[in-house]
């Protein structure tokens, strides 16, 4: 049953997948609670522009993705202050800009090829050693940052004005959090692909919200749900020869449906 | 006269061309139970936000505990109870304990850890408001009155010298309102916590506060009166009690 671990590419796929399954819902819980669920999609489109730019300029594509998504992340934060009554407007503006830029850069690079497709839909089994080092490095930065600033991110998600009133450096922390979100997107792109990256940040959190007993518990359960999705998704893609990114995301959706159904049965009883 | 907790001098603030506060000066004295009243749009909330340092007046100075507000950094001394109904996402999955602990975070410091002593402070604050047994409940599943008690505990946990409240009784039932005022009275009298409450409901506070600041058309009027005399002064100034908030004129 576990002969798939004899292959180097499957070992790397699992390593990358499990790391992503931890950091996506970790950042995702704060993102969802701040009602910024669309931020993942926006930053992943910015990453696509970065990848196209990387291909055009001969740069390693993930560096291009990181640079562009960081610029987009800071852009969202700046615009959010300008349009403080419409938090989601800043996200839509940056989303439009990113798609426009991505399309122009792809056409300039004339690079709508298999390599670009692998970033669009994920290519976890094509993850190479350099990808693993980048994913591991960024994951450590994200984990340590959330460990250090958990309290601050919690307070800002619950009540940003209250956190500011209590004397927290909210503006700086907001920028830092958005940078972490951008890193999470870049890390996840290789695994589930740009088109599905935000689903791993949002769907396990949605499952967890249905049954959690505290904020910490919400994070814990969403990480568990994401881990289950990645493991089942990867196994089924290997055995049934399915696209791994899509299998992972669909598994998370099945889990959500199952949790909803179980909850309904319990309520009926 | 006690020490001044907050002093504002000659402050003005406007939105566009409309001057909400026009050359206003006043102070909050240690031990006050102060009511800030006035009709809708009279600048009550603006004044509160200036006291809290959330907005800067376009003219004038604000001093907090005898320090210029720009340089003030002991925000744990200042508590705030927001308007319950609009203050948070009711679906937020936090427990009562997590919410109350949040106000200790700035004291613990960036990247600091919550220790046993901090947890005891949280329990103590919850005991004061009678919500200790609900410590592990999700805040969104409590009633309006219970949620408000949690927010009082959240304000109390950092051992504040003054607590500001913005329309704190909006959206809660009569019984909860009564016990809210009882709790506030004991915090003010027994613990010496200064209270500042913004409200449009003069009728609710006239028997409870010892000073009233009244905002009308950008100007501030001060009624430095004993509790028992407050209603008489208002009756004289504004006529029939039921129509105070509407016929408010100086």
PDB file of N, CA, C and O in Angstrom, chain A residues 4 9-10 13-14 121-126 191-192 228-251:
ATOM      1  N   UNK A   4       4.283   3.758  -2.734  1.00  0.00           N
ATOM      2  CA  UNK A   4       4.445   5.055  -3.386  1.00  0.00           C
ATOM      3  C   UNK A   4       5.534   5.899  -2.711  1.00  0.00           C
ATOM      4  O   UNK A   4       6.131   6.776  -3.330  1.00  0.00           O
ATOM      5  N   UNK A   9       9.829  11.469  -5.918  1.00  0.00           N
ATOM      6  CA  UNK A   9       8.879  12.549  -6.225  1.00  0.00           C
ATOM      7  C   UNK A   9       7.665  12.501  -5.296  1.00  0.00           C
ATOM      8  O   UNK A   9       7.101  13.537  -4.931  1.00  0.00           O
ATOM      9  N   UNK A  10       7.274  11.263  -4.868  1.00  0.00           N
ATOM     10  CA  UNK A  10       6.132  11.175  -3.949  1.00  0.00           C
ATOM     11  C   UNK A  10       6.539  11.624  -2.538  1.00  0.00           C
ATOM     12  O   UNK A  10       5.746  12.236  -1.825  1.00  0.00           O
ATOM     13  N   UNK A  13       6.431  15.231  -2.711  1.00  0.00           N
ATOM     14  CA  UNK A  13       5.030  15.674  -2.789  1.00  0.00           C
ATOM     15  C   UNK A  13       4.382  15.674  -1.404  1.00  0.00           C
ATOM     16  O   UNK A  13       3.700  16.626  -1.015  1.00  0.00           O
ATOM     17  N   UNK A  14       4.638  14.613  -0.640  1.00  0.00           N
ATOM     18  CA  UNK A  14       4.049  14.549   0.706  1.00  0.00           C
ATOM     19  C   UNK A  14       4.656  15.610   1.624  1.00  0.00           C
ATOM     20  O   UNK A  14       3.941  16.264   2.384  1.00  0.00           O
ATOM     21  N   UNK A 121      -2.540  24.935 -12.094  1.00  0.00           N
ATOM     22  CA  UNK A 121      -3.308  23.851 -11.471  1.00  0.00           C
ATOM     23  C   UNK A 121      -2.504  23.009 -10.495  1.00  0.00           C
ATOM     24  O   UNK A 121      -2.973  21.997 -10.011  1.00  0.00           O
ATOM     25  N   UNK A 122      -1.291  23.436 -10.216  1.00  0.00           N
ATOM     26  CA  UNK A 122      -0.470  22.695  -9.258  1.00  0.00           C
ATOM     27  C   UNK A 122       0.250  21.542  -9.914  1.00  0.00           C
ATOM     28  O   UNK A 122      -0.231  20.982 -10.909  1.00  0.00           O
ATOM     29  N   UNK A 123       1.420  21.226  -9.373  1.00  0.00           N
ATOM     30  CA  UNK A 123       2.163  20.089  -9.923  1.00  0.00           C
ATOM     31  C   UNK A 123       2.991  19.526  -8.785  1.00  0.00           C
ATOM     32  O   UNK A 123       4.209  19.527  -8.835  1.00  0.00           O
ATOM     33  N   UNK A 124       2.292  19.070  -7.779  1.00  0.00           N
ATOM     34  CA  UNK A 124       2.973  18.664  -6.557  1.00  0.00           C
ATOM     35  C   UNK A 124       3.957  17.514  -6.815  1.00  0.00           C
ATOM     36  O   UNK A 124       4.999  17.437  -6.183  1.00  0.00           O
ATOM     37  N   UNK A 125       3.635  16.670  -7.788  1.00  0.00           N
ATOM     38  CA  UNK A 125       4.556  15.551  -8.034  1.00  0.00           C
ATOM     39  C   UNK A 125       5.781  16.011  -8.832  1.00  0.00           C
ATOM     40  O   UNK A 125       6.744  15.279  -8.956  1.00  0.00           O
ATOM     41  N   UNK A 126       5.725  17.278  -9.339  1.00  0.00           N
ATOM     42  CA  UNK A 126       6.894  17.803 -10.049  1.00  0.00           C
ATOM     43  C   UNK A 126       7.750  18.690  -9.142  1.00  0.00           C
ATOM     44  O   UNK A 126       8.631  19.402  -9.602  1.00  0.00           O
ATOM     45  N   UNK A 191       1.680  23.283  -4.857  1.00  0.00           N
ATOM     46  CA  UNK A 191       0.944  22.103  -4.407  1.00  0.00           C
ATOM     47  C   UNK A 191      -0.442  22.009  -5.041  1.00  0.00           C
ATOM     48  O   UNK A 191      -0.773  21.012  -5.666  1.00  0.00           O
ATOM     49  N   UNK A 192      -1.255  23.026  -4.851  1.00  0.00           N
ATOM     50  CA  UNK A 192      -2.624  22.950  -5.378  1.00  0.00           C
ATOM     51  C   UNK A 192      -2.845  23.831  -6.601  1.00  0.00           C
ATOM     52  O   UNK A 192      -3.904  23.774  -7.217  1.00  0.00           O
ATOM     53  N   UNK A 228      -5.832  15.936   6.546  1.00  0.00           N
ATOM     54  CA  UNK A 228      -6.600  14.795   6.020  1.00  0.00           C
ATOM     55  C   UNK A 228      -6.830  14.978   4.512  1.00  0.00           C
ATOM     56  O   UNK A 228      -6.659  14.051   3.720  1.00  0.00           O
ATOM     57  N   UNK A 229      -7.182  16.206   4.109  1.00  0.00           N
ATOM     58  CA  UNK A 229      -7.449  16.468   2.684  1.00  0.00           C
ATOM     59  C   UNK A 229      -6.211  16.186   1.844  1.00  0.00           C
ATOM     60  O   UNK A 229      -6.313  15.575   0.763  1.00  0.00           O
ATOM     61  N   UNK A 230      -5.043  16.637   2.312  1.00  0.00           N
ATOM     62  CA  UNK A 230      -3.816  16.449   1.534  1.00  0.00           C
ATOM     63  C   UNK A 230      -3.463  14.961   1.440  1.00  0.00           C
ATOM     64  O   UNK A 230      -3.147  14.461   0.353  1.00  0.00           O
ATOM     65  N   UNK A 231      -3.561  14.256   2.556  1.00  0.00           N
ATOM     66  CA  UNK A 231      -3.184  12.835   2.553  1.00  0.00           C
ATOM     67  C   UNK A 231      -4.131  12.034   1.650  1.00  0.00           C
ATOM     68  O   UNK A 231      -3.696  11.325   0.740  1.00  0.00           O
ATOM     69  N   UNK A 232      -5.441  12.198   1.867  1.00  0.00           N
ATOM     70  CA  UNK A 232      -6.403  11.448   1.034  1.00  0.00           C
ATOM     71  C   UNK A 232      -6.274  11.881  -0.430  1.00  0.00           C
ATOM     72  O   UNK A 232      -6.277  11.050  -1.346  1.00  0.00           O
ATOM     73  N   UNK A 233      -6.127  13.187  -0.647  1.00  0.00           N
ATOM     74  CA  UNK A 233      -6.000  13.703  -2.015  1.00  0.00           C
ATOM     75  C   UNK A 233      -4.802  13.115  -2.730  1.00  0.00           C
ATOM     76  O   UNK A 233      -4.910  12.706  -3.899  1.00  0.00           O
ATOM     77  N   UNK A 234      -3.658  13.066  -2.067  1.00  0.00           N
ATOM     78  CA  UNK A 234      -2.450  12.547  -2.716  1.00  0.00           C
ATOM     79  C   UNK A 234      -2.543  11.040  -2.973  1.00  0.00           C
ATOM     80  O   UNK A 234      -2.158  10.569  -4.037  1.00  0.00           O
ATOM     81  N   UNK A 235      -3.054  10.308  -1.982  1.00  0.00           N
ATOM     82  CA  UNK A 235      -3.213   8.863  -2.162  1.00  0.00           C
ATOM     83  C   UNK A 235      -4.144   8.597  -3.342  1.00  0.00           C
ATOM     84  O   UNK A 235      -3.848   7.792  -4.217  1.00  0.00           O
ATOM     85  N   UNK A 236      -5.288   9.279  -3.373  1.00  0.00           N
ATOM     86  CA  UNK A 236      -6.259   8.981  -4.421  1.00  0.00           C
ATOM     87  C   UNK A 236      -5.717   9.414  -5.784  1.00  0.00           C
ATOM     88  O   UNK A 236      -5.982   8.754  -6.798  1.00  0.00           O
ATOM     89  N   UNK A 237      -4.937  10.492  -5.826  1.00  0.00           N
ATOM     90  CA  UNK A 237      -4.406  10.904  -7.131  1.00  0.00           C
ATOM     91  C   UNK A 237      -3.398   9.871  -7.636  1.00  0.00           C
ATOM     92  O   UNK A 237      -3.306   9.629  -8.833  1.00  0.00           O
ATOM     93  N   UNK A 238      -2.650   9.265  -6.697  1.00  0.00           N
ATOM     94  CA  UNK A 238      -1.665   8.248  -7.098  1.00  0.00           C
ATOM     95  C   UNK A 238      -2.374   6.993  -7.605  1.00  0.00           C
ATOM     96  O   UNK A 238      -2.032   6.457  -8.662  1.00  0.00           O
ATOM     97  N   UNK A 239      -3.344   6.533  -6.830  1.00  0.00           N
ATOM     98  CA  UNK A 239      -4.027   5.278  -7.191  1.00  0.00           C
ATOM     99  C   UNK A 239      -4.964   5.422  -8.375  1.00  0.00           C
ATOM    100  O   UNK A 239      -5.094   4.547  -9.193  1.00  0.00           O
ATOM    101  N   UNK A 240      -5.680   6.556  -8.438  1.00  0.00           N
ATOM    102  CA  UNK A 240      -6.705   6.709  -9.484  1.00  0.00           C
ATOM    103  C   UNK A 240      -6.213   7.555 -10.649  1.00  0.00           C
ATOM    104  O   UNK A 240      -6.986   7.867 -11.560  1.00  0.00           O
ATOM    105  N   UNK A 241      -4.944   7.969 -10.558  1.00  0.00           N
ATOM    106  CA  UNK A 241      -4.339   8.759 -11.625  1.00  0.00           C
ATOM    107  C   UNK A 241      -5.123  10.065 -11.883  1.00  0.00           C
ATOM    108  O   UNK A 241      -5.517  10.374 -13.002  1.00  0.00           O
ATOM    109  N   UNK A 242      -5.379  10.774 -10.801  1.00  0.00           N
ATOM    110  CA  UNK A 242      -6.112  12.044 -10.906  1.00  0.00           C
ATOM    111  C   UNK A 242      -5.139  13.200 -10.676  1.00  0.00           C
ATOM    112  O   UNK A 242      -4.054  13.009 -10.130  1.00  0.00           O
ATOM    113  N   UNK A 243      -5.575  14.427 -11.050  1.00  0.00           N
ATOM    114  CA  UNK A 243      -4.736  15.602 -10.793  1.00  0.00           C
ATOM    115  C   UNK A 243      -4.636  15.813  -9.283  1.00  0.00           C
ATOM    116  O   UNK A 243      -5.674  15.899  -8.613  1.00  0.00           O
ATOM    117  N   UNK A 244      -3.416  15.891  -8.717  1.00  0.00           N
ATOM    118  CA  UNK A 244      -3.285  15.956  -7.255  1.00  0.00           C
ATOM    119  C   UNK A 244      -3.924  17.203  -6.638  1.00  0.00           C
ATOM    120  O   UNK A 244      -4.642  17.108  -5.636  1.00  0.00           O
ATOM    121  N   UNK A 245      -3.682  18.378  -7.242  1.00  0.00           N
ATOM    122  CA  UNK A 245      -4.236  19.626  -6.674  1.00  0.00           C
ATOM    123  C   UNK A 245      -5.746  19.557  -6.557  1.00  0.00           C
ATOM    124  O   UNK A 245      -6.330  19.821  -5.505  1.00  0.00           O
ATOM    125  N   UNK A 246      -6.371  19.137  -7.670  1.00  0.00           N
ATOM    126  CA  UNK A 246      -7.831  19.037  -7.690  1.00  0.00           C
ATOM    127  C   UNK A 246      -8.334  18.004  -6.695  1.00  0.00           C
ATOM    128  O   UNK A 246      -9.346  18.226  -6.007  1.00  0.00           O
ATOM    129  N   UNK A 247      -7.623  16.871  -6.572  1.00  0.00           N
ATOM    130  CA  UNK A 247      -8.048  15.822  -5.632  1.00  0.00           C
ATOM    131  C   UNK A 247      -8.030  16.345  -4.197  1.00  0.00           C
ATOM    132  O   UNK A 247      -8.933  16.064  -3.403  1.00  0.00           O
ATOM    133  N   UNK A 248      -6.976  17.116  -3.863  1.00  0.00           N
ATOM    134  CA  UNK A 248      -6.858  17.653  -2.503  1.00  0.00           C
ATOM    135  C   UNK A 248      -8.028  18.598  -2.206  1.00  0.00           C
ATOM    136  O   UNK A 248      -8.702  18.492  -1.177  1.00  0.00           O
ATOM    137  N   UNK A 249      -8.279  19.497  -3.151  1.00  0.00           N
ATOM    138  CA  UNK A 249      -9.345  20.487  -2.919  1.00  0.00           C
ATOM    139  C   UNK A 249     -10.714  19.799  -2.853  1.00  0.00           C
ATOM    140  O   UNK A 249     -11.533  20.104  -1.978  1.00  0.00           O
ATOM    141  N   UNK A 250     -10.938  18.831  -3.755  1.00  0.00           N
ATOM    142  CA  UNK A 250     -12.232  18.135  -3.739  1.00  0.00           C
ATOM    143  C   UNK A 250     -12.414  17.344  -2.436  1.00  0.00           C
ATOM    144  O   UNK A 250     -13.512  17.308  -1.880  1.00  0.00           O
ATOM    145  N   UNK A 251     -11.318  16.735  -1.941  1.00  0.00           N
ATOM    146  CA  UNK A 251     -11.426  16.023  -0.659  1.00  0.00           C
ATOM    147  C   UNK A 251     -11.856  16.989   0.439  1.00  0.00           C
ATOM    148  O   UNK A 251     -12.711  16.662   1.276  1.00  0.00           O
TER     149      UNK A 251
END
